[in-house]
């Protein structure tokens, strides 16, 4: 397997780790303005939640499914699932907020493809599953994702203090499972249902707080991601 790319078309290429490093560089600049707010929203963590979200937010682009059909296979659904699995041992609100934020970081495109294109009024679990099933045999990596993340984590995010060894092990554990055992559609759907239930079921006051957590993270993911992409 060769190098992993976050963008590779129209005569322009960008390696995955270069895009993530660029986005995290933007985050480093604006973090002093948001750091205390994030601590209040998510609590003080042993890792940087935005840097981790950025590292994972485009993971779905490294699948055969995305290479085959980048429009119809919404990479952010796979990326949100990856975040859900990686953060399995973190506090529930942190896991759910970051997973949902990664899933929705291109919400307008996701809705356009999975709702408007199918003639539906709402984004339904059944439609997500129906489309994902088209790609059920194409979910393996299309590049050397293990080498990419070894470089990204150990030689950048760990060295720069954004993640610790424990989280690095969680990320690499997911990648090993993905490469060796593969990913099941039903497992992705379960994660989506769990995250949606967290954001939709319960007392209104709790739901408003949960959605505010997600909104805070989405804003920072999309802002840093967009600036990095424009400057590439």
mmCIF file with all atom_site columns, C-alpha atoms in Angstrom:
data_model
loop_
_atom_site.group_PDB
_atom_site.id
_atom_site.type_symbol
_atom_site.label_atom_id
_atom_site.label_alt_id
_atom_site.label_comp_id
_atom_site.label_asym_id
_atom_site.label_entity_id
_atom_site.label_seq_id
_atom_site.pdbx_PDB_ins_code
_atom_site.Cartn_x
_atom_site.Cartn_y
_atom_site.Cartn_z
_atom_site.occupancy
_atom_site.B_iso_or_equiv
_atom_site.pdbx_formal_charge
_atom_site.auth_seq_id
_atom_site.auth_comp_id
_atom_site.auth_asym_id
_atom_site.auth_atom_id
_atom_site.pdbx_PDB_model_num
ATOM 1   C CA . UNK A 1 1   ? 0.000   0.000  0.000   1.00 0.00 ? 1   UNK A CA 1
ATOM 2   C CA . UNK A 1 2   ? 1.148   3.507  -0.757  1.00 0.00 ? 2   UNK A CA 1
ATOM 3   C CA . UNK A 1 3   ? 0.810   6.928  0.831   1.00 0.00 ? 3   UNK A CA 1
ATOM 4   C CA . UNK A 1 4   ? -2.518  8.189  2.170   1.00 0.00 ? 4   UNK A CA 1
ATOM 5   C CA . UNK A 1 5   ? -4.065  11.311 0.679   1.00 0.00 ? 5   UNK A CA 1
ATOM 6   C CA . UNK A 1 6   ? -6.758  13.630 1.956   1.00 0.00 ? 6   UNK A CA 1
ATOM 7   C CA . UNK A 1 7   ? -6.986  15.110 -1.550  1.00 0.00 ? 7   UNK A CA 1
ATOM 8   C CA . UNK A 1 8   ? -5.865  13.563 -4.800  1.00 0.00 ? 8   UNK A CA 1
ATOM 9   C CA . UNK A 1 9   ? -7.542  14.831 -7.935  1.00 0.00 ? 9   UNK A CA 1
ATOM 10  C CA . UNK A 1 10  ? -7.480  17.519 -10.590 1.00 0.00 ? 10  UNK A CA 1
ATOM 11  C CA . UNK A 1 11  ? -3.695  17.442 -10.670 1.00 0.00 ? 11  UNK A CA 1
ATOM 12  C CA . UNK A 1 12  ? -3.447  18.410 -7.006  1.00 0.00 ? 12  UNK A CA 1
ATOM 13  C CA . UNK A 1 13  ? -2.502  16.105 -4.146  1.00 0.00 ? 13  UNK A CA 1
ATOM 14  C CA . UNK A 1 14  ? -2.207  16.524 -0.388  1.00 0.00 ? 14  UNK A CA 1
ATOM 15  C CA . UNK A 1 15  ? -0.944  13.810 1.906   1.00 0.00 ? 15  UNK A CA 1
ATOM 16  C CA . UNK A 1 16  ? -3.247  12.968 4.784   1.00 0.00 ? 16  UNK A CA 1
ATOM 17  C CA . UNK A 1 17  ? -0.729  13.749 7.502   1.00 0.00 ? 17  UNK A CA 1
ATOM 18  C CA . UNK A 1 18  ? 0.130   17.086 5.870   1.00 0.00 ? 18  UNK A CA 1
ATOM 19  C CA . UNK A 1 19  ? -3.511  18.173 5.918   1.00 0.00 ? 19  UNK A CA 1
ATOM 20  C CA . UNK A 1 20  ? -3.937  17.178 9.559   1.00 0.00 ? 20  UNK A CA 1
ATOM 21  C CA . UNK A 1 21  ? -0.719  18.940 10.551  1.00 0.00 ? 21  UNK A CA 1
ATOM 22  C CA . UNK A 1 22  ? -1.897  22.084 8.757   1.00 0.00 ? 22  UNK A CA 1
ATOM 23  C CA . UNK A 1 23  ? -5.284  22.000 10.506  1.00 0.00 ? 23  UNK A CA 1
ATOM 24  C CA . UNK A 1 24  ? -3.666  21.415 13.904  1.00 0.00 ? 24  UNK A CA 1
ATOM 25  C CA . UNK A 1 25  ? -1.284  24.306 13.203  1.00 0.00 ? 25  UNK A CA 1
ATOM 26  C CA . UNK A 1 26  ? -4.330  26.554 12.770  1.00 0.00 ? 26  UNK A CA 1
ATOM 27  C CA . UNK A 1 27  ? -5.789  25.152 15.985  1.00 0.00 ? 27  UNK A CA 1
ATOM 28  C CA . UNK A 1 28  ? -2.543  25.922 17.836  1.00 0.00 ? 28  UNK A CA 1
ATOM 29  C CA . UNK A 1 29  ? -2.878  29.583 16.844  1.00 0.00 ? 29  UNK A CA 1
ATOM 30  C CA . UNK A 1 30  ? -6.495  30.019 17.953  1.00 0.00 ? 30  UNK A CA 1
ATOM 31  C CA . UNK A 1 31  ? -6.437  27.623 20.928  1.00 0.00 ? 31  UNK A CA 1
ATOM 32  C CA . UNK A 1 32  ? -5.598  30.360 23.482  1.00 0.00 ? 32  UNK A CA 1
ATOM 33  C CA . UNK A 1 33  ? -8.989  31.938 22.697  1.00 0.00 ? 33  UNK A CA 1
ATOM 34  C CA . UNK A 1 34  ? -10.959 28.704 23.106  1.00 0.00 ? 34  UNK A CA 1
ATOM 35  C CA . UNK A 1 35  ? -9.011  26.493 25.511  1.00 0.00 ? 35  UNK A CA 1
ATOM 36  C CA . UNK A 1 36  ? -10.758 27.567 28.710  1.00 0.00 ? 36  UNK A CA 1
ATOM 37  C CA . UNK A 1 37  ? -14.157 27.310 27.046  1.00 0.00 ? 37  UNK A CA 1
ATOM 38  C CA . UNK A 1 38  ? -13.406 23.748 25.936  1.00 0.00 ? 38  UNK A CA 1
ATOM 39  C CA . UNK A 1 39  ? -12.354 22.843 29.472  1.00 0.00 ? 39  UNK A CA 1
ATOM 40  C CA . UNK A 1 40  ? -15.744 24.041 30.713  1.00 0.00 ? 40  UNK A CA 1
ATOM 41  C CA . UNK A 1 41  ? -17.609 22.254 27.922  1.00 0.00 ? 41  UNK A CA 1
ATOM 42  C CA . UNK A 1 42  ? -15.822 18.898 27.970  1.00 0.00 ? 42  UNK A CA 1
ATOM 43  C CA . UNK A 1 43  ? -13.871 18.962 31.223  1.00 0.00 ? 43  UNK A CA 1
ATOM 44  C CA . UNK A 1 44  ? -10.106 18.869 31.495  1.00 0.00 ? 44  UNK A CA 1
ATOM 45  C CA . UNK A 1 45  ? -8.822  15.934 29.472  1.00 0.00 ? 45  UNK A CA 1
ATOM 46  C CA . UNK A 1 46  ? -5.476  14.194 29.134  1.00 0.00 ? 46  UNK A CA 1
ATOM 47  C CA . UNK A 1 47  ? -5.558  14.832 25.375  1.00 0.00 ? 47  UNK A CA 1
ATOM 48  C CA . UNK A 1 48  ? -6.487  17.741 23.142  1.00 0.00 ? 48  UNK A CA 1
ATOM 49  C CA . UNK A 1 49  ? -10.033 17.010 21.887  1.00 0.00 ? 49  UNK A CA 1
ATOM 50  C CA . UNK A 1 50  ? -9.786  19.227 18.817  1.00 0.00 ? 50  UNK A CA 1
ATOM 51  C CA . UNK A 1 51  ? -6.413  17.864 17.694  1.00 0.00 ? 51  UNK A CA 1
ATOM 52  C CA . UNK A 1 52  ? -7.731  14.307 18.066  1.00 0.00 ? 52  UNK A CA 1
ATOM 53  C CA . UNK A 1 53  ? -10.931 15.162 16.197  1.00 0.00 ? 53  UNK A CA 1
ATOM 54  C CA . UNK A 1 54  ? -8.898  16.685 13.389  1.00 0.00 ? 54  UNK A CA 1
ATOM 55  C CA . UNK A 1 55  ? -6.638  13.629 13.191  1.00 0.00 ? 55  UNK A CA 1
ATOM 56  C CA . UNK A 1 56  ? -9.662  11.362 12.719  1.00 0.00 ? 56  UNK A CA 1
ATOM 57  C CA . UNK A 1 57  ? -12.167 13.599 10.913  1.00 0.00 ? 57  UNK A CA 1
ATOM 58  C CA . UNK A 1 58  ? -11.148 12.539 7.380   1.00 0.00 ? 58  UNK A CA 1
ATOM 59  C CA . UNK A 1 59  ? -10.345 8.901  8.141   1.00 0.00 ? 59  UNK A CA 1
ATOM 60  C CA . UNK A 1 60  ? -13.224 7.749  5.950   1.00 0.00 ? 60  UNK A CA 1
ATOM 61  C CA . UNK A 1 61  ? -11.379 9.202  2.946   1.00 0.00 ? 61  UNK A CA 1
ATOM 62  C CA . UNK A 1 62  ? -8.811  6.426  3.342   1.00 0.00 ? 62  UNK A CA 1
ATOM 63  C CA . UNK A 1 63  ? -11.298 3.673  2.469   1.00 0.00 ? 63  UNK A CA 1
ATOM 64  C CA . UNK A 1 64  ? -11.736 1.922  -0.854  1.00 0.00 ? 64  UNK A CA 1
ATOM 65  C CA . UNK A 1 65  ? -15.373 3.045  -0.724  1.00 0.00 ? 65  UNK A CA 1
ATOM 66  C CA . UNK A 1 66  ? -14.423 6.721  -0.748  1.00 0.00 ? 66  UNK A CA 1
ATOM 67  C CA . UNK A 1 67  ? -11.953 6.192  -3.562  1.00 0.00 ? 67  UNK A CA 1
ATOM 68  C CA . UNK A 1 68  ? -14.712 4.476  -5.539  1.00 0.00 ? 68  UNK A CA 1
ATOM 69  C CA . UNK A 1 69  ? -17.455 7.032  -4.861  1.00 0.00 ? 69  UNK A CA 1
ATOM 70  C CA . UNK A 1 70  ? -16.426 10.106 -2.832  1.00 0.00 ? 70  UNK A CA 1
ATOM 71  C CA . UNK A 1 71  ? -19.814 11.764 -3.244  1.00 0.00 ? 71  UNK A CA 1
ATOM 72  C CA . UNK A 1 72  ? -22.094 8.895  -2.247  1.00 0.00 ? 72  UNK A CA 1
ATOM 73  C CA . UNK A 1 73  ? -19.872 7.363  0.426   1.00 0.00 ? 73  UNK A CA 1
ATOM 74  C CA . UNK A 1 74  ? -19.930 10.029 3.109   1.00 0.00 ? 74  UNK A CA 1
ATOM 75  C CA . UNK A 1 75  ? -16.504 9.754  4.688   1.00 0.00 ? 75  UNK A CA 1
ATOM 76  C CA . UNK A 1 76  ? -17.581 11.615 7.817   1.00 0.00 ? 76  UNK A CA 1
ATOM 77  C CA . UNK A 1 77  ? -19.929 8.782  8.853   1.00 0.00 ? 77  UNK A CA 1
ATOM 78  C CA . UNK A 1 78  ? -17.028 6.349  8.866   1.00 0.00 ? 78  UNK A CA 1
ATOM 79  C CA . UNK A 1 79  ? -14.835 8.916  10.638  1.00 0.00 ? 79  UNK A CA 1
ATOM 80  C CA . UNK A 1 80  ? -17.467 9.515  13.322  1.00 0.00 ? 80  UNK A CA 1
ATOM 81  C CA . UNK A 1 81  ? -17.702 5.771  13.872  1.00 0.00 ? 81  UNK A CA 1
ATOM 82  C CA . UNK A 1 82  ? -13.913 5.576  14.202  1.00 0.00 ? 82  UNK A CA 1
ATOM 83  C CA . UNK A 1 83  ? -13.987 8.323  16.839  1.00 0.00 ? 83  UNK A CA 1
ATOM 84  C CA . UNK A 1 84  ? -16.736 6.463  18.699  1.00 0.00 ? 84  UNK A CA 1
ATOM 85  C CA . UNK A 1 85  ? -14.606 3.308  18.842  1.00 0.00 ? 85  UNK A CA 1
ATOM 86  C CA . UNK A 1 86  ? -11.352 5.107  19.665  1.00 0.00 ? 86  UNK A CA 1
ATOM 87  C CA . UNK A 1 87  ? -12.918 6.967  22.612  1.00 0.00 ? 87  UNK A CA 1
ATOM 88  C CA . UNK A 1 88  ? -14.630 3.889  24.050  1.00 0.00 ? 88  UNK A CA 1
ATOM 89  C CA . UNK A 1 89  ? -12.927 4.320  27.443  1.00 0.00 ? 89  UNK A CA 1
ATOM 90  C CA . UNK A 1 90  ? -13.393 8.080  27.782  1.00 0.00 ? 90  UNK A CA 1
ATOM 91  C CA . UNK A 1 91  ? -16.309 9.814  29.610  1.00 0.00 ? 91  UNK A CA 1
ATOM 92  C CA . UNK A 1 92  ? -19.602 9.332  27.783  1.00 0.00 ? 92  UNK A CA 1
ATOM 93  C CA . UNK A 1 93  ? -20.258 13.021 27.065  1.00 0.00 ? 93  UNK A CA 1
ATOM 94  C CA . UNK A 1 94  ? -16.774 13.433 25.592  1.00 0.00 ? 94  UNK A CA 1
ATOM 95  C CA . UNK A 1 95  ? -17.103 10.328 23.442  1.00 0.00 ? 95  UNK A CA 1
ATOM 96  C CA . UNK A 1 96  ? -20.551 11.210 22.165  1.00 0.00 ? 96  UNK A CA 1
ATOM 97  C CA . UNK A 1 97  ? -19.883 14.918 21.573  1.00 0.00 ? 97  UNK A CA 1
ATOM 98  C CA . UNK A 1 98  ? -16.686 14.344 19.620  1.00 0.00 ? 98  UNK A CA 1
ATOM 99  C CA . UNK A 1 99  ? -18.145 11.431 17.629  1.00 0.00 ? 99  UNK A CA 1
ATOM 100 C CA . UNK A 1 100 ? -21.220 13.417 16.632  1.00 0.00 ? 100 UNK A CA 1
ATOM 101 C CA . UNK A 1 101 ? -19.159 16.512 15.821  1.00 0.00 ? 101 UNK A CA 1
ATOM 102 C CA . UNK A 1 102 ? -16.908 14.521 13.494  1.00 0.00 ? 102 UNK A CA 1
ATOM 103 C CA . UNK A 1 103 ? -19.946 12.891 11.867  1.00 0.00 ? 103 UNK A CA 1
ATOM 104 C CA . UNK A 1 104 ? -21.568 16.270 11.211  1.00 0.00 ? 104 UNK A CA 1
ATOM 105 C CA . UNK A 1 105 ? -18.548 18.314 10.170  1.00 0.00 ? 105 UNK A CA 1
ATOM 106 C CA . UNK A 1 106 ? -19.923 18.388 6.583   1.00 0.00 ? 106 UNK A CA 1
ATOM 107 C CA . UNK A 1 107 ? -23.561 18.348 7.656   1.00 0.00 ? 107 UNK A CA 1
ATOM 108 C CA . UNK A 1 108 ? -24.876 20.300 4.670   1.00 0.00 ? 108 UNK A CA 1
ATOM 109 C CA . UNK A 1 109 ? -23.330 17.865 2.180   1.00 0.00 ? 109 UNK A CA 1
ATOM 110 C CA . UNK A 1 110 ? -24.398 14.853 4.223   1.00 0.00 ? 110 UNK A CA 1
ATOM 111 C CA . UNK A 1 111 ? -27.994 16.069 4.269   1.00 0.00 ? 111 UNK A CA 1
ATOM 112 C CA . UNK A 1 112 ? -27.897 16.919 0.571   1.00 0.00 ? 112 UNK A CA 1
ATOM 113 C CA . UNK A 1 113 ? -26.691 13.467 -0.455  1.00 0.00 ? 113 UNK A CA 1
ATOM 114 C CA . UNK A 1 114 ? -28.588 11.280 2.013   1.00 0.00 ? 114 UNK A CA 1
ATOM 115 C CA . UNK A 1 115 ? -31.823 13.277 2.134   1.00 0.00 ? 115 UNK A CA 1
ATOM 116 C CA . UNK A 1 116 ? -32.344 15.483 -0.905  1.00 0.00 ? 116 UNK A CA 1
ATOM 117 C CA . UNK A 1 117 ? -30.864 13.072 -3.426  1.00 0.00 ? 117 UNK A CA 1
ATOM 118 C CA . UNK A 1 118 ? -33.099 10.258 -2.165  1.00 0.00 ? 118 UNK A CA 1
ATOM 119 C CA . UNK A 1 119 ? -36.216 12.406 -2.115  1.00 0.00 ? 119 UNK A CA 1
ATOM 120 C CA . UNK A 1 120 ? -36.620 12.131 1.647   1.00 0.00 ? 120 UNK A CA 1
ATOM 121 C CA . UNK A 1 121 ? -37.550 14.837 4.147   1.00 0.00 ? 121 UNK A CA 1
ATOM 122 C CA . UNK A 1 122 ? -35.354 13.561 6.974   1.00 0.00 ? 122 UNK A CA 1
ATOM 123 C CA . UNK A 1 123 ? -32.034 11.837 7.486   1.00 0.00 ? 123 UNK A CA 1
ATOM 124 C CA . UNK A 1 124 ? -33.037 8.330  8.533   1.00 0.00 ? 124 UNK A CA 1
ATOM 125 C CA . UNK A 1 125 ? -31.003 5.443  9.905   1.00 0.00 ? 125 UNK A CA 1
ATOM 126 C CA . UNK A 1 126 ? -32.546 3.156  7.282   1.00 0.00 ? 126 UNK A CA 1
ATOM 127 C CA . UNK A 1 127 ? -31.275 5.354  4.433   1.00 0.00 ? 127 UNK A CA 1
ATOM 128 C CA . UNK A 1 128 ? -27.796 5.557  5.931   1.00 0.00 ? 128 UNK A CA 1
ATOM 129 C CA . UNK A 1 129 ? -27.730 1.774  6.257   1.00 0.00 ? 129 UNK A CA 1
ATOM 130 C CA . UNK A 1 130 ? -29.087 1.283  2.738   1.00 0.00 ? 130 UNK A CA 1
ATOM 131 C CA . UNK A 1 131 ? -26.325 3.399  1.218   1.00 0.00 ? 131 UNK A CA 1
ATOM 132 C CA . UNK A 1 132 ? -23.579 1.998  3.434   1.00 0.00 ? 132 UNK A CA 1
ATOM 133 C CA . UNK A 1 133 ? -24.582 -1.529 2.414   1.00 0.00 ? 133 UNK A CA 1
ATOM 134 C CA . UNK A 1 134 ? -23.691 -0.643 -1.171  1.00 0.00 ? 134 UNK A CA 1
ATOM 135 C CA . UNK A 1 135 ? -20.098 -0.244 0.026   1.00 0.00 ? 135 UNK A CA 1
ATOM 136 C CA . UNK A 1 136 ? -19.988 -3.077 2.570   1.00 0.00 ? 136 UNK A CA 1
ATOM 137 C CA . UNK A 1 137 ? -17.142 -4.821 0.728   1.00 0.00 ? 137 UNK A CA 1
ATOM 138 C CA . UNK A 1 138 ? -15.167 -1.599 0.182   1.00 0.00 ? 138 UNK A CA 1
ATOM 139 C CA . UNK A 1 139 ? -14.448 -0.490 3.749   1.00 0.00 ? 139 UNK A CA 1
ATOM 140 C CA . UNK A 1 140 ? -10.823 -1.600 3.985   1.00 0.00 ? 140 UNK A CA 1
ATOM 141 C CA . UNK A 1 141 ? -8.080  1.056  3.792   1.00 0.00 ? 141 UNK A CA 1
ATOM 142 C CA . UNK A 1 142 ? -6.889  2.166  0.345   1.00 0.00 ? 142 UNK A CA 1
ATOM 143 C CA . UNK A 1 143 ? -3.407  3.105  1.611   1.00 0.00 ? 143 UNK A CA 1
ATOM 144 C CA . UNK A 1 144 ? -0.841  2.412  4.325   1.00 0.00 ? 144 UNK A CA 1
ATOM 145 C CA . UNK A 1 145 ? -2.924  3.936  7.091   1.00 0.00 ? 145 UNK A CA 1
ATOM 146 C CA . UNK A 1 146 ? -0.846  2.348  9.844   1.00 0.00 ? 146 UNK A CA 1
ATOM 147 C CA . UNK A 1 147 ? 2.343   4.024  8.677   1.00 0.00 ? 147 UNK A CA 1
ATOM 148 C CA . UNK A 1 148 ? 0.495   7.309  8.188   1.00 0.00 ? 148 UNK A CA 1
ATOM 149 C CA . UNK A 1 149 ? -0.824  7.331  11.730  1.00 0.00 ? 149 UNK A CA 1
ATOM 150 C CA . UNK A 1 150 ? 2.452   6.179  13.228  1.00 0.00 ? 150 UNK A CA 1
ATOM 151 C CA . UNK A 1 151 ? 3.992   9.249  11.640  1.00 0.00 ? 151 UNK A CA 1
ATOM 152 C CA . UNK A 1 152 ? 1.133   11.554 12.535  1.00 0.00 ? 152 UNK A CA 1
ATOM 153 C CA . UNK A 1 153 ? 0.795   10.463 16.144  1.00 0.00 ? 153 UNK A CA 1
ATOM 154 C CA . UNK A 1 154 ? 4.259   9.591  17.379  1.00 0.00 ? 154 UNK A CA 1
ATOM 155 C CA . UNK A 1 155 ? 6.246   12.122 15.362  1.00 0.00 ? 155 UNK A CA 1
ATOM 156 C CA . UNK A 1 156 ? 3.807   14.994 15.671  1.00 0.00 ? 156 UNK A CA 1
ATOM 157 C CA . UNK A 1 157 ? 0.788   14.868 17.994  1.00 0.00 ? 157 UNK A CA 1
ATOM 158 C CA . UNK A 1 158 ? 2.579   13.079 20.848  1.00 0.00 ? 158 UNK A CA 1
ATOM 159 C CA . UNK A 1 159 ? 5.765   15.072 20.425  1.00 0.00 ? 159 UNK A CA 1
ATOM 160 C CA . UNK A 1 160 ? 3.814   18.344 20.403  1.00 0.00 ? 160 UNK A CA 1
ATOM 161 C CA . UNK A 1 161 ? 1.819   17.363 23.506  1.00 0.00 ? 161 UNK A CA 1
ATOM 162 C CA . UNK A 1 162 ? -1.615  17.044 21.872  1.00 0.00 ? 162 UNK A CA 1
ATOM 163 C CA . UNK A 1 163 ? -2.113  13.374 22.729  1.00 0.00 ? 163 UNK A CA 1
ATOM 164 C CA . UNK A 1 164 ? -0.661  10.937 25.255  1.00 0.00 ? 164 UNK A CA 1
ATOM 165 C CA . UNK A 1 165 ? 0.531   7.360  24.850  1.00 0.00 ? 165 UNK A CA 1
ATOM 166 C CA . UNK A 1 166 ? -2.770  5.962  26.107  1.00 0.00 ? 166 UNK A CA 1
ATOM 167 C CA . UNK A 1 167 ? -4.836  7.651  23.407  1.00 0.00 ? 167 UNK A CA 1
ATOM 168 C CA . UNK A 1 168 ? -2.214  6.765  20.808  1.00 0.00 ? 168 UNK A CA 1
ATOM 169 C CA . UNK A 1 169 ? -2.716  3.112  21.725  1.00 0.00 ? 169 UNK A CA 1
ATOM 170 C CA . UNK A 1 170 ? -6.486  3.477  21.315  1.00 0.00 ? 170 UNK A CA 1
ATOM 171 C CA . UNK A 1 171 ? -6.074  5.002  17.854  1.00 0.00 ? 171 UNK A CA 1
ATOM 172 C CA . UNK A 1 172 ? -3.582  2.389  16.697  1.00 0.00 ? 172 UNK A CA 1
ATOM 173 C CA . UNK A 1 173 ? -5.754  -0.355 18.179  1.00 0.00 ? 173 UNK A CA 1
ATOM 174 C CA . UNK A 1 174 ? -8.664  0.790  16.029  1.00 0.00 ? 174 UNK A CA 1
ATOM 175 C CA . UNK A 1 175 ? -6.457  0.934  12.948  1.00 0.00 ? 175 UNK A CA 1
ATOM 176 C CA . UNK A 1 176 ? -5.121  -2.567 13.567  1.00 0.00 ? 176 UNK A CA 1
ATOM 177 C CA . UNK A 1 177 ? -8.680  -3.875 13.933  1.00 0.00 ? 177 UNK A CA 1
ATOM 178 C CA . UNK A 1 178 ? -9.774  -2.034 10.787  1.00 0.00 ? 178 UNK A CA 1
ATOM 179 C CA . UNK A 1 179 ? -6.895  -3.391 8.728   1.00 0.00 ? 179 UNK A CA 1
ATOM 180 C CA . UNK A 1 180 ? -6.970  -6.961 10.040  1.00 0.00 ? 180 UNK A CA 1
ATOM 181 C CA . UNK A 1 181 ? -10.605 -7.682 10.866  1.00 0.00 ? 181 UNK A CA 1
ATOM 182 C CA . UNK A 1 182 ? -12.464 -5.105 8.850   1.00 0.00 ? 182 UNK A CA 1
ATOM 183 C CA . UNK A 1 183 ? -15.480 -2.995 9.798   1.00 0.00 ? 183 UNK A CA 1
ATOM 184 C CA . UNK A 1 184 ? -19.063 -4.236 9.827   1.00 0.00 ? 184 UNK A CA 1
ATOM 185 C CA . UNK A 1 185 ? -21.951 -2.053 8.632   1.00 0.00 ? 185 UNK A CA 1
ATOM 186 C CA . UNK A 1 186 ? -24.065 -3.081 11.623  1.00 0.00 ? 186 UNK A CA 1
ATOM 187 C CA . UNK A 1 187 ? -21.348 -1.849 13.967  1.00 0.00 ? 187 UNK A CA 1
ATOM 188 C CA . UNK A 1 188 ? -21.326 1.558  12.262  1.00 0.00 ? 188 UNK A CA 1
ATOM 189 C CA . UNK A 1 189 ? -25.119 1.740  12.454  1.00 0.00 ? 189 UNK A CA 1
ATOM 190 C CA . UNK A 1 190 ? -25.073 0.823  16.150  1.00 0.00 ? 190 UNK A CA 1
ATOM 191 C CA . UNK A 1 191 ? -22.674 3.689  16.856  1.00 0.00 ? 191 UNK A CA 1
ATOM 192 C CA . UNK A 1 192 ? -24.894 6.126  14.941  1.00 0.00 ? 192 UNK A CA 1
ATOM 193 C CA . UNK A 1 193 ? -27.974 5.025  16.870  1.00 0.00 ? 193 UNK A CA 1
ATOM 194 C CA . UNK A 1 194 ? -26.155 5.369  20.180  1.00 0.00 ? 194 UNK A CA 1
ATOM 195 C CA . UNK A 1 195 ? -24.906 8.873  19.401  1.00 0.00 ? 195 UNK A CA 1
ATOM 196 C CA . UNK A 1 196 ? -28.305 10.011 18.111  1.00 0.00 ? 196 UNK A CA 1
ATOM 197 C CA . UNK A 1 197 ? -30.021 8.659  21.233  1.00 0.00 ? 197 UNK A CA 1
ATOM 198 C CA . UNK A 1 198 ? -27.546 10.550 23.423  1.00 0.00 ? 198 UNK A CA 1
ATOM 199 C CA . UNK A 1 199 ? -28.335 13.789 21.588  1.00 0.00 ? 199 UNK A CA 1
ATOM 200 C CA . UNK A 1 200 ? -32.100 13.235 21.316  1.00 0.00 ? 200 UNK A CA 1
ATOM 201 C CA . UNK A 1 201 ? -33.430 11.348 24.340  1.00 0.00 ? 201 UNK A CA 1
ATOM 202 C CA . UNK A 1 202 ? -33.708 12.761 27.837  1.00 0.00 ? 202 UNK A CA 1
ATOM 203 C CA . UNK A 1 203 ? -34.744 15.919 29.706  1.00 0.00 ? 203 UNK A CA 1
ATOM 204 C CA . UNK A 1 204 ? -34.721 19.037 27.502  1.00 0.00 ? 204 UNK A CA 1
ATOM 205 C CA . UNK A 1 205 ? -32.196 20.799 29.736  1.00 0.00 ? 205 UNK A CA 1
ATOM 206 C CA . UNK A 1 206 ? -29.742 17.902 29.351  1.00 0.00 ? 206 UNK A CA 1
ATOM 207 C CA . UNK A 1 207 ? -30.247 17.776 25.592  1.00 0.00 ? 207 UNK A CA 1
ATOM 208 C CA . UNK A 1 208 ? -29.564 21.490 25.194  1.00 0.00 ? 208 UNK A CA 1
ATOM 209 C CA . UNK A 1 209 ? -26.301 21.091 27.103  1.00 0.00 ? 209 UNK A CA 1
ATOM 210 C CA . UNK A 1 210 ? -25.287 18.068 25.028  1.00 0.00 ? 210 UNK A CA 1
ATOM 211 C CA . UNK A 1 211 ? -26.028 19.819 21.754  1.00 0.00 ? 211 UNK A CA 1
ATOM 212 C CA . UNK A 1 212 ? -24.109 22.881 22.893  1.00 0.00 ? 212 UNK A CA 1
ATOM 213 C CA . UNK A 1 213 ? -21.091 20.637 23.507  1.00 0.00 ? 213 UNK A CA 1
ATOM 214 C CA . UNK A 1 214 ? -21.353 19.273 19.961  1.00 0.00 ? 214 UNK A CA 1
ATOM 215 C CA . UNK A 1 215 ? -21.809 22.730 18.442  1.00 0.00 ? 215 UNK A CA 1
ATOM 216 C CA . UNK A 1 216 ? -18.693 23.992 20.221  1.00 0.00 ? 216 UNK A CA 1
ATOM 217 C CA . UNK A 1 217 ? -16.564 21.217 18.783  1.00 0.00 ? 217 UNK A CA 1
ATOM 218 C CA . UNK A 1 218 ? -18.041 21.322 15.253  1.00 0.00 ? 218 UNK A CA 1
ATOM 219 C CA . UNK A 1 219 ? -17.268 25.029 15.005  1.00 0.00 ? 219 UNK A CA 1
ATOM 220 C CA . UNK A 1 220 ? -13.589 24.457 15.762  1.00 0.00 ? 220 UNK A CA 1
ATOM 221 C CA . UNK A 1 221 ? -13.261 21.396 13.511  1.00 0.00 ? 221 UNK A CA 1
ATOM 222 C CA . UNK A 1 222 ? -14.825 23.115 10.505  1.00 0.00 ? 222 UNK A CA 1
ATOM 223 C CA . UNK A 1 223 ? -12.971 26.386 11.069  1.00 0.00 ? 223 UNK A CA 1
ATOM 224 C CA . UNK A 1 224 ? -9.511  24.817 11.302  1.00 0.00 ? 224 UNK A CA 1
ATOM 225 C CA . UNK A 1 225 ? -10.243 22.300 8.548   1.00 0.00 ? 225 UNK A CA 1
ATOM 226 C CA . UNK A 1 226 ? -11.448 24.988 6.147   1.00 0.00 ? 226 UNK A CA 1
ATOM 227 C CA . UNK A 1 227 ? -8.506  27.307 6.740   1.00 0.00 ? 227 UNK A CA 1
ATOM 228 C CA . UNK A 1 228 ? -6.037  24.438 6.297   1.00 0.00 ? 228 UNK A CA 1
ATOM 229 C CA . UNK A 1 229 ? -7.724  23.356 3.047   1.00 0.00 ? 229 UNK A CA 1
ATOM 230 C CA . UNK A 1 230 ? -7.742  26.902 1.641   1.00 0.00 ? 230 UNK A CA 1
ATOM 231 C CA . UNK A 1 231 ? -4.053  27.399 2.428   1.00 0.00 ? 231 UNK A CA 1
ATOM 232 C CA . UNK A 1 232 ? -2.936  24.073 0.957   1.00 0.00 ? 232 UNK A CA 1
#
